[in-house]
Each structure stands twice: as C-alpha cells, then as structure tokens.
C-alpha cells in the first residue's frame, strides 16, 4: 500500500505519495497543480513504482516567484527523500504554466512533460482575451504577479506559447492532451498553437485530441 506524507516547506503545503514498491532510482511525477484531479495517469504510474509529489503554489500562475519556490521544493525532495534529480512534470490546466515555465528555467530537473488541457497563454486564461471564458478575479491576480496592466497584457511575450522554441531546445519531450470542446482553456489558443512552434524548433511532442 502506498504512503502519503503531508508536510510544509517555506509555509506552503506539500504532499509526497510513496509507492508500495519504489522503482529503481526513485522516479517521480510532479503534479504542478490539482493533485487529485483526473489522476488516472498518476495512479497507473504509482502502481509502477513512481512517487507522486505536489507543492501548493496556487494562484501564482507560473510566475517567477512560483518557479523559484518550486525549485526549492525540488531540491528538498531530492535531498530529503532521495528522489531522482529529474521528475516527470504533469501540468493540468493552469498547471501547464508551472510545468512549462519550470522546465524552461530548470531543464536538468525534468525528464518529460505531460500536459493535460494546459494553459499555455495567460491571455487566453485567465485573461479571456480570446474565445475562452476567462476569469476576471484570477486575471487581476495574474496581472499583478507579472506586473501587467490592461494596456500591456496583450503584448505579454513570456508565456510558454511564446517560449516554445526555448523549451524545444532543452530536449524535453512532451505529451499533450486536449478536449476540443473545452471553453475554459481553448485548445485553439493553447496547445494547438504551441505544437507547431515546438515542432518547428525540433521539439518532440505527441498530441492526443479528445472530442
């Protein structure tokens, strides 16, 4: 039976799920947001000996401060629990911002990215500047974290979407999953736009589209 360890690091909640029989090298899946949501992949990998980790940096939208906090968490897990230095990052929804931005900043910490309905452009979500629903409260938080205004936000160019070539240069393979009917995180504004840019820069990506 797996063991769940709950703890705090720098005042933030953290979770580490230890498999019953850890695989050699202690590989792990890093859930960058929404630990238990749509966790079929997590459970399958847990059964194969992967640890599952989560660090609560919610409502920070993959900002530089959030990525710095993530790096401290990574180092803590590697040093304290002897996990592999390289994790598989699972970015679900807004977790896509964290996963991609972390991989770009610290490519040596990542084996691959699994992106499920990922937010790859803050203008799409939470901004709602395109065809998506957006979220006004989250958008206000997001703009404040990135130092943006209503006038400057449309020109923001530090999204994962804008940095697809930089991520591709890191040599980190990607699996992307998207629902075509998603109006919260529109595929057409996120993963669908990211994919050709990533591939054109030499990145390896497999995309799975769901009706």
mmCIF file of N, CA and C in Angstrom, residues 20-125:
data_model
loop_
_atom_site.group_PDB
_atom_site.id
_atom_site.type_symbol
_atom_site.label_atom_id
_atom_site.label_comp_id
_atom_site.label_asym_id
_atom_site.label_seq_id
_atom_site.Cartn_x
_atom_site.Cartn_y
_atom_site.Cartn_z
ATOM 1 N N UNK A 20 4.197 1.595 -2.925
ATOM 2 C CA UNK A 20 4.476 0.414 -2.100
ATOM 3 C C UNK A 20 5.834 -0.183 -2.447
ATOM 4 N N UNK A 21 6.146 -0.220 -3.741
ATOM 5 C CA UNK A 21 7.430 -0.765 -4.187
ATOM 6 C C UNK A 21 8.077 0.247 -5.133
ATOM 7 N N UNK A 22 8.887 1.160 -4.608
ATOM 8 C CA UNK A 22 9.506 2.186 -5.454
ATOM 9 C C UNK A 22 10.355 1.574 -6.564
ATOM 10 N N UNK A 23 10.245 2.153 -7.740
ATOM 11 C CA UNK A 23 11.050 1.707 -8.878
ATOM 12 C C UNK A 23 12.497 2.125 -8.679
ATOM 13 N N UNK A 24 13.429 1.429 -9.303
ATOM 14 C CA UNK A 24 14.844 1.782 -9.171
ATOM 15 C C UNK A 24 15.090 3.245 -9.534
ATOM 16 N N UNK A 25 15.872 3.911 -8.702
ATOM 17 C CA UNK A 25 16.179 5.310 -8.958
ATOM 18 C C UNK A 25 15.158 6.287 -8.406
ATOM 19 N N UNK A 26 14.085 5.778 -7.818
ATOM 20 C CA UNK A 26 13.037 6.618 -7.240
ATOM 21 C C UNK A 26 12.498 7.675 -8.209
ATOM 22 N N UNK A 27 11.960 7.250 -9.357
ATOM 23 C CA UNK A 27 11.367 8.215 -10.285
ATOM 24 C C UNK A 27 10.100 8.823 -9.682
ATOM 25 N N UNK A 28 9.726 10.015 -10.187
ATOM 26 C CA UNK A 28 8.544 10.655 -9.617
ATOM 27 C C UNK A 28 7.810 11.510 -10.634
ATOM 28 N N UNK A 29 6.520 11.617 -10.382
ATOM 29 C CA UNK A 29 5.644 12.507 -11.142
ATOM 30 C C UNK A 29 5.373 13.728 -10.281
ATOM 31 N N UNK A 30 5.593 14.884 -10.834
ATOM 32 C CA UNK A 30 5.372 16.138 -10.115
ATOM 33 C C UNK A 30 4.103 16.775 -10.641
ATOM 34 N N UNK A 31 3.060 16.698 -9.849
ATOM 35 C CA UNK A 31 1.791 17.352 -10.168
ATOM 36 C C UNK A 31 1.937 18.843 -9.860
ATOM 37 N N UNK A 32 1.947 19.667 -10.877
ATOM 38 C CA UNK A 32 2.194 21.086 -10.636
ATOM 39 C C UNK A 32 0.959 21.841 -10.152
ATOM 40 N N UNK A 33 -0.204 21.230 -10.302
ATOM 41 C CA UNK A 33 -1.439 21.812 -9.760
ATOM 42 C C UNK A 33 -2.520 20.741 -9.760
ATOM 43 N N UNK A 34 -3.513 20.886 -8.851
ATOM 44 C CA UNK A 34 -4.685 19.998 -8.800
ATOM 45 C C UNK A 34 -4.271 18.536 -8.618
ATOM 46 N N UNK A 35 -3.735 18.238 -7.464
ATOM 47 C CA UNK A 35 -3.130 16.933 -7.200
ATOM 48 C C UNK A 35 -4.014 15.747 -7.566
ATOM 49 N N UNK A 36 -5.276 15.762 -7.136
ATOM 50 C CA UNK A 36 -6.101 14.561 -7.295
ATOM 51 C C UNK A 36 -7.084 14.635 -8.473
ATOM 52 N N UNK A 37 -7.015 15.679 -9.267
ATOM 53 C CA UNK A 37 -7.958 15.821 -10.390
ATOM 54 C C UNK A 37 -7.499 14.999 -11.592
ATOM 55 N N UNK A 38 -8.410 14.219 -12.151
ATOM 56 C CA UNK A 38 -8.123 13.438 -13.359
ATOM 57 C C UNK A 38 -6.793 12.702 -13.207
ATOM 58 N N UNK A 39 -6.706 11.895 -12.158
ATOM 59 C CA UNK A 39 -5.415 11.329 -11.763
ATOM 60 C C UNK A 39 -5.197 9.887 -12.218
ATOM 61 N N UNK A 40 -5.837 9.499 -13.321
ATOM 62 C CA UNK A 40 -5.659 8.122 -13.792
ATOM 63 C C UNK A 40 -4.196 7.831 -14.129
ATOM 64 N N UNK A 41 -3.516 8.801 -14.751
ATOM 65 C CA UNK A 41 -2.107 8.590 -15.098
ATOM 66 C C UNK A 41 -1.257 8.481 -13.842
ATOM 67 N N UNK A 42 -1.562 9.318 -12.853
ATOM 68 C CA UNK A 42 -0.819 9.272 -11.593
ATOM 69 C C UNK A 42 -0.932 7.887 -10.956
ATOM 70 N N UNK A 43 -2.146 7.382 -10.881
ATOM 71 C CA UNK A 43 -2.378 6.098 -10.221
ATOM 72 C C UNK A 43 -1.692 4.961 -10.964
ATOM 73 N N UNK A 44 -1.707 5.028 -12.292
ATOM 74 C CA UNK A 44 -1.043 3.988 -13.076
ATOM 75 C C UNK A 44 0.462 4.001 -12.840
ATOM 76 N N UNK A 45 1.034 5.197 -12.773
ATOM 77 C CA UNK A 45 2.471 5.300 -12.544
ATOM 78 C C UNK A 45 2.842 4.971 -11.102
ATOM 79 N N UNK A 46 1.963 5.323 -10.165
ATOM 80 C CA UNK A 46 2.178 4.954 -8.767
ATOM 81 C C UNK A 46 2.279 3.432 -8.640
ATOM 82 N N UNK A 47 1.412 2.734 -9.363
ATOM 83 C CA UNK A 47 1.430 1.272 -9.330
ATOM 84 C C UNK A 47 2.708 0.702 -9.937
ATOM 85 N N UNK A 48 3.355 1.501 -10.791
ATOM 86 C CA UNK A 48 4.610 1.065 -11.407
ATOM 87 C C UNK A 48 5.842 1.525 -10.629
ATOM 88 N N UNK A 49 5.602 2.118 -9.450
ATOM 89 C CA UNK A 49 6.712 2.461 -8.591
ATOM 90 C C UNK A 49 7.144 3.905 -8.617
ATOM 91 N N UNK A 50 6.368 4.768 -9.252
ATOM 92 C CA UNK A 50 6.670 6.189 -9.250
ATOM 93 C C UNK A 50 6.124 6.857 -7.987
ATOM 94 N N UNK A 51 6.900 7.756 -7.414
ATOM 95 C CA UNK A 51 6.385 8.640 -6.375
ATOM 96 C C UNK A 51 5.530 9.723 -7.050
ATOM 97 N N UNK A 52 4.587 10.292 -6.300
ATOM 98 C CA UNK A 52 3.771 11.405 -6.769
ATOM 99 C C UNK A 52 3.982 12.562 -5.804
ATOM 100 N N UNK A 53 4.311 13.736 -6.327
ATOM 101 C CA UNK A 53 4.595 14.885 -5.465
ATOM 102 C C UNK A 53 3.755 16.089 -5.873
ATOM 103 N N UNK A 54 3.462 16.906 -4.880
ATOM 104 C CA UNK A 54 2.704 18.146 -5.117
ATOM 105 C C UNK A 54 3.132 19.212 -4.123
ATOM 106 N N UNK A 55 3.260 20.434 -4.616
ATOM 107 C CA UNK A 55 3.622 21.578 -3.776
ATOM 108 C C UNK A 55 2.646 22.697 -4.098
ATOM 109 N N UNK A 56 1.963 23.193 -3.087
ATOM 110 C CA UNK A 56 0.871 24.135 -3.309
ATOM 111 C C UNK A 56 1.390 25.560 -3.510
ATOM 112 N N UNK A 57 1.445 25.954 -4.767
ATOM 113 C CA UNK A 57 1.812 27.318 -5.136
ATOM 114 C C UNK A 57 0.653 27.875 -5.967
ATOM 115 N N UNK A 58 -0.560 27.652 -5.466
ATOM 116 C CA UNK A 58 -1.764 28.022 -6.207
ATOM 117 C C UNK A 58 -1.888 29.534 -6.348
ATOM 118 N N UNK A 59 -2.600 29.921 -7.402
ATOM 119 C CA UNK A 59 -2.904 31.332 -7.676
ATOM 120 C C UNK A 59 -1.656 32.170 -7.893
ATOM 121 N N UNK A 60 -0.598 31.529 -8.434
ATOM 122 C CA UNK A 60 0.603 32.288 -8.794
ATOM 123 C C UNK A 60 0.948 32.128 -10.272
ATOM 124 N N UNK A 61 0.194 31.329 -11.002
ATOM 125 C CA UNK A 61 0.158 31.335 -12.467
ATOM 126 C C UNK A 61 1.523 31.151 -13.134
ATOM 127 N N UNK A 62 2.361 30.337 -12.534
ATOM 128 C CA UNK A 62 3.660 30.069 -13.135
ATOM 129 C C UNK A 62 4.602 31.254 -13.120
ATOM 130 N N UNK A 63 4.380 32.212 -12.242
ATOM 131 C CA UNK A 63 5.188 33.424 -12.168
ATOM 132 C C UNK A 63 6.612 33.110 -11.723
ATOM 133 N N UNK A 64 7.556 34.025 -11.925
ATOM 134 C CA UNK A 64 8.931 33.776 -11.473
ATOM 135 C C UNK A 64 9.036 33.420 -9.994
ATOM 136 N N UNK A 65 8.245 34.051 -9.150
ATOM 137 C CA UNK A 65 8.282 33.727 -7.727
ATOM 138 C C UNK A 65 7.833 32.291 -7.482
ATOM 139 N N UNK A 66 6.821 31.844 -8.215
ATOM 140 C CA UNK A 66 6.343 30.472 -8.076
ATOM 141 C C UNK A 66 7.405 29.475 -8.526
ATOM 142 N N UNK A 67 8.080 29.777 -9.616
ATOM 143 C CA UNK A 67 9.103 28.869 -10.131
ATOM 144 C C UNK A 67 10.283 28.783 -9.167
ATOM 145 N N UNK A 68 10.632 29.884 -8.527
ATOM 146 C CA UNK A 68 11.699 29.862 -7.524
ATOM 147 C C UNK A 68 11.303 28.981 -6.344
ATOM 148 N N UNK A 69 10.041 29.068 -5.915
ATOM 149 C CA UNK A 69 9.553 28.221 -4.826
ATOM 150 C C UNK A 69 9.586 26.752 -5.241
ATOM 151 N N UNK A 70 9.195 26.470 -6.468
ATOM 152 C CA UNK A 70 9.222 25.105 -6.983
ATOM 153 C C UNK A 70 10.641 24.536 -6.940
ATOM 154 N N UNK A 71 11.613 25.356 -7.273
ATOM 155 C CA UNK A 71 12.984 24.853 -7.307
ATOM 156 C C UNK A 71 13.454 24.446 -5.905
ATOM 157 N N UNK A 72 13.071 25.214 -4.898
ATOM 158 C CA UNK A 72 13.415 24.844 -3.520
ATOM 159 C C UNK A 72 12.756 23.519 -3.143
ATOM 160 N N UNK A 73 11.497 23.335 -3.603
ATOM 161 C CA UNK A 73 10.788 22.088 -3.325
ATOM 162 C C UNK A 73 11.489 20.916 -4.003
ATOM 163 N N UNK A 74 11.853 21.085 -5.243
ATOM 164 C CA UNK A 74 12.561 20.031 -5.965
ATOM 165 C C UNK A 74 13.814 19.609 -5.210
ATOM 166 N N UNK A 75 14.623 20.593 -4.843
ATOM 167 C CA UNK A 75 15.877 20.272 -4.155
ATOM 168 C C UNK A 75 15.629 19.594 -2.808
ATOM 169 N N UNK A 76 14.573 20.004 -2.133
ATOM 170 C CA UNK A 76 14.242 19.401 -0.839
ATOM 171 C C UNK A 76 13.881 17.925 -1.008
ATOM 172 N N UNK A 77 13.066 17.604 -2.011
ATOM 173 C CA UNK A 77 12.676 16.207 -2.228
ATOM 174 C C UNK A 77 13.871 15.346 -2.609
ATOM 175 N N UNK A 78 14.727 15.883 -3.450
ATOM 176 C CA UNK A 78 15.902 15.116 -3.878
ATOM 177 C C UNK A 78 16.834 14.871 -2.699
ATOM 178 N N UNK A 79 17.032 15.897 -1.884
ATOM 179 C CA UNK A 79 17.969 15.766 -0.764
ATOM 180 C C UNK A 79 17.378 14.971 0.407
ATOM 181 N N UNK A 80 16.087 15.163 0.689
ATOM 182 C CA UNK A 80 15.484 14.562 1.875
ATOM 183 C C UNK A 80 14.946 13.160 1.624
ATOM 184 N N UNK A 81 14.313 12.970 0.479
ATOM 185 C CA UNK A 81 13.683 11.677 0.187
ATOM 186 C C UNK A 81 14.423 10.889 -0.890
ATOM 187 N N UNK A 82 15.526 11.428 -1.369
ATOM 188 C CA UNK A 82 16.396 10.741 -2.327
ATOM 189 C C UNK A 82 15.657 10.370 -3.615
ATOM 190 N N UNK A 83 14.772 11.270 -4.041
ATOM 191 C CA UNK A 83 14.112 11.050 -5.318
ATOM 192 C C UNK A 83 15.081 11.330 -6.467
ATOM 193 N N UNK A 84 14.727 10.842 -7.633
ATOM 194 C CA UNK A 84 15.550 11.108 -8.809
ATOM 195 C C UNK A 84 15.711 12.612 -9.010
ATOM 196 N N UNK A 85 16.874 13.076 -9.435
ATOM 197 C CA UNK A 85 17.053 14.512 -9.695
ATOM 198 C C UNK A 85 16.154 15.036 -10.801
ATOM 199 N N UNK A 86 15.613 14.133 -11.622
ATOM 200 C CA UNK A 86 14.783 14.562 -12.743
ATOM 201 C C UNK A 86 13.370 13.991 -12.581
ATOM 202 N N UNK A 87 12.381 14.856 -12.669
ATOM 203 C CA UNK A 87 10.979 14.473 -12.485
ATOM 204 C C UNK A 87 10.220 14.565 -13.801
ATOM 205 N N UNK A 88 9.138 13.807 -13.874
ATOM 206 C CA UNK A 88 8.176 13.960 -14.965
ATOM 207 C C UNK A 88 7.117 14.946 -14.487
ATOM 208 N N UNK A 89 7.018 16.084 -15.145
ATOM 209 C CA UNK A 89 6.090 17.127 -14.710
ATOM 210 C C UNK A 89 4.732 16.953 -15.378
ATOM 211 N N UNK A 90 3.697 16.968 -14.539
ATOM 212 C CA UNK A 90 2.320 16.793 -15.002
ATOM 213 C C UNK A 90 1.608 18.131 -14.813
ATOM 214 N N UNK A 91 1.362 18.831 -15.920
ATOM 215 C CA UNK A 91 0.699 20.127 -15.861
ATOM 216 C C UNK A 91 -0.731 20.045 -16.341
ATOM 217 N N UNK A 92 -1.651 20.034 -15.398
ATOM 218 C CA UNK A 92 -3.072 20.005 -15.743
ATOM 219 C C UNK A 92 -3.656 21.409 -15.665
ATOM 220 N N UNK A 93 -4.356 21.828 -16.704
ATOM 221 C CA UNK A 93 -5.000 23.136 -16.777
ATOM 222 C C UNK A 93 -3.970 24.236 -16.506
ATOM 223 N N UNK A 94 -4.209 25.101 -15.519
ATOM 224 C CA UNK A 94 -3.246 26.174 -15.239
ATOM 225 C C UNK A 94 -1.896 25.630 -14.801
ATOM 226 N N UNK A 95 -1.888 24.353 -14.413
ATOM 227 C CA UNK A 95 -0.617 23.713 -14.086
ATOM 228 C C UNK A 95 0.338 23.666 -15.266
ATOM 229 N N UNK A 96 -0.199 23.827 -16.481
ATOM 230 C CA UNK A 96 0.666 23.881 -17.656
ATOM 231 C C UNK A 96 1.629 25.054 -17.608
ATOM 232 N N UNK A 97 1.182 26.172 -17.031
ATOM 233 C CA UNK A 97 2.063 27.331 -16.890
ATOM 234 C C UNK A 97 3.253 26.997 -16.007
ATOM 235 N N UNK A 98 2.969 26.346 -14.874
ATOM 236 C CA UNK A 98 4.035 25.985 -13.942
ATOM 237 C C UNK A 98 4.986 24.959 -14.567
ATOM 238 N N UNK A 99 4.420 23.931 -15.173
ATOM 239 C CA UNK A 99 5.240 22.853 -15.717
ATOM 240 C C UNK A 99 6.182 23.367 -16.802
ATOM 241 N N UNK A 100 5.648 24.118 -17.742
ATOM 242 C CA UNK A 100 6.486 24.602 -18.840
ATOM 243 C C UNK A 100 7.506 25.630 -18.355
ATOM 244 N N UNK A 101 7.067 26.564 -17.535
ATOM 245 C CA UNK A 101 7.993 27.591 -17.064
ATOM 246 C C UNK A 101 9.099 26.998 -16.205
ATOM 247 N N UNK A 102 8.760 25.968 -15.421
ATOM 248 C CA UNK A 102 9.801 25.322 -14.621
ATOM 249 C C UNK A 102 10.784 24.584 -15.518
ATOM 250 N N UNK A 103 10.264 23.865 -16.503
ATOM 251 C CA UNK A 103 11.136 23.111 -17.403
ATOM 252 C C UNK A 103 12.077 24.035 -18.173
ATOM 253 N N UNK A 104 11.591 25.202 -18.551
ATOM 254 C CA UNK A 104 12.429 26.166 -19.258
ATOM 255 C C UNK A 104 13.518 26.706 -18.335
ATOM 256 N N UNK A 105 13.151 26.984 -17.091
ATOM 257 C CA UNK A 105 14.110 27.549 -16.139
ATOM 258 C C UNK A 105 15.106 26.509 -15.628
ATOM 259 N N UNK A 106 14.626 25.259 -15.444
ATOM 260 C CA UNK A 106 15.467 24.215 -14.857
ATOM 261 C C UNK A 106 15.349 22.913 -15.661
ATOM 262 N N UNK A 107 15.806 22.911 -16.905
ATOM 263 C CA UNK A 107 15.636 21.719 -17.751
ATOM 264 C C UNK A 107 16.314 20.469 -17.203
ATOM 265 N N UNK A 108 17.387 20.640 -16.443
ATOM 266 C CA UNK A 108 18.093 19.476 -15.892
ATOM 267 C C UNK A 108 17.285 18.761 -14.821
ATOM 268 N N UNK A 109 16.192 19.386 -14.356
ATOM 269 C CA UNK A 109 15.341 18.780 -13.329
ATOM 270 C C UNK A 109 14.198 17.965 -13.925
ATOM 271 N N UNK A 110 14.086 17.906 -15.256
ATOM 272 C CA UNK A 110 12.885 17.349 -15.893
ATOM 273 C C UNK A 110 13.228 16.246 -16.880
ATOM 274 N N UNK A 111 12.443 15.170 -16.844
ATOM 275 C CA UNK A 111 12.586 14.121 -17.856
ATOM 276 C C UNK A 111 11.637 14.364 -19.021
ATOM 277 N N UNK A 112 10.413 14.800 -18.721
ATOM 278 C CA UNK A 112 9.400 14.986 -19.752
ATOM 279 C C UNK A 112 8.255 15.816 -19.175
ATOM 280 N N UNK A 113 7.372 16.260 -20.062
ATOM 281 C CA UNK A 113 6.182 16.991 -19.648
ATOM 282 C C UNK A 113 4.945 16.255 -20.133
ATOM 283 N N UNK A 114 3.975 16.113 -19.246
ATOM 284 C CA UNK A 114 2.652 15.603 -19.604
ATOM 285 C C UNK A 114 1.678 16.743 -19.343
ATOM 286 N N UNK A 115 1.117 17.281 -20.409
ATOM 287 C CA UNK A 115 0.268 18.466 -20.320
ATOM 288 C C UNK A 115 -1.164 18.100 -20.693
ATOM 289 N N UNK A 116 -2.077 18.237 -19.749
ATOM 290 C CA UNK A 116 -3.481 17.879 -19.955
ATOM 291 C C UNK A 116 -4.323 19.146 -19.913
ATOM 292 N N UNK A 117 -4.934 19.496 -21.048
ATOM 293 C CA UNK A 117 -5.708 20.734 -21.167
ATOM 294 C C UNK A 117 -4.916 21.922 -20.632
ATOM 295 N N UNK A 118 -3.670 22.077 -21.082
ATOM 296 C CA UNK A 118 -2.777 23.041 -20.438
ATOM 297 C C UNK A 118 -3.047 24.496 -20.822
ATOM 298 N N UNK A 119 -2.952 25.374 -19.839
ATOM 299 C CA UNK A 119 -2.895 26.804 -20.104
ATOM 300 C C UNK A 119 -1.466 27.112 -20.538
ATOM 301 N N UNK A 120 -1.322 27.658 -21.733
ATOM 302 C CA UNK A 120 -0.005 27.997 -22.250
ATOM 303 C C UNK A 120 0.092 29.472 -22.631
ATOM 304 N N UNK A 121 -0.976 30.213 -22.347
ATOM 305 C CA UNK A 121 -1.018 31.645 -22.652
ATOM 306 C C UNK A 121 -1.952 32.304 -21.639
ATOM 307 N N UNK A 122 -1.417 33.137 -20.765
ATOM 308 C CA UNK A 122 -2.257 33.765 -19.741
ATOM 309 C C UNK A 122 -3.294 34.705 -20.340
ATOM 310 N N UNK A 123 -3.069 35.140 -21.572
ATOM 311 C CA UNK A 123 -4.058 35.998 -22.219
ATOM 312 C C UNK A 123 -5.324 35.209 -22.565
ATOM 313 N N UNK A 124 -5.140 33.902 -22.795
ATOM 314 C CA UNK A 124 -6.284 33.036 -23.073
ATOM 315 C C UNK A 124 -7.042 32.732 -21.789
ATOM 316 N N UNK A 125 -6.289 32.233 -20.800
ATOM 317 C CA UNK A 125 -6.816 32.034 -19.440
ATOM 318 C C UNK A 125 -5.728 32.400 -18.467
#
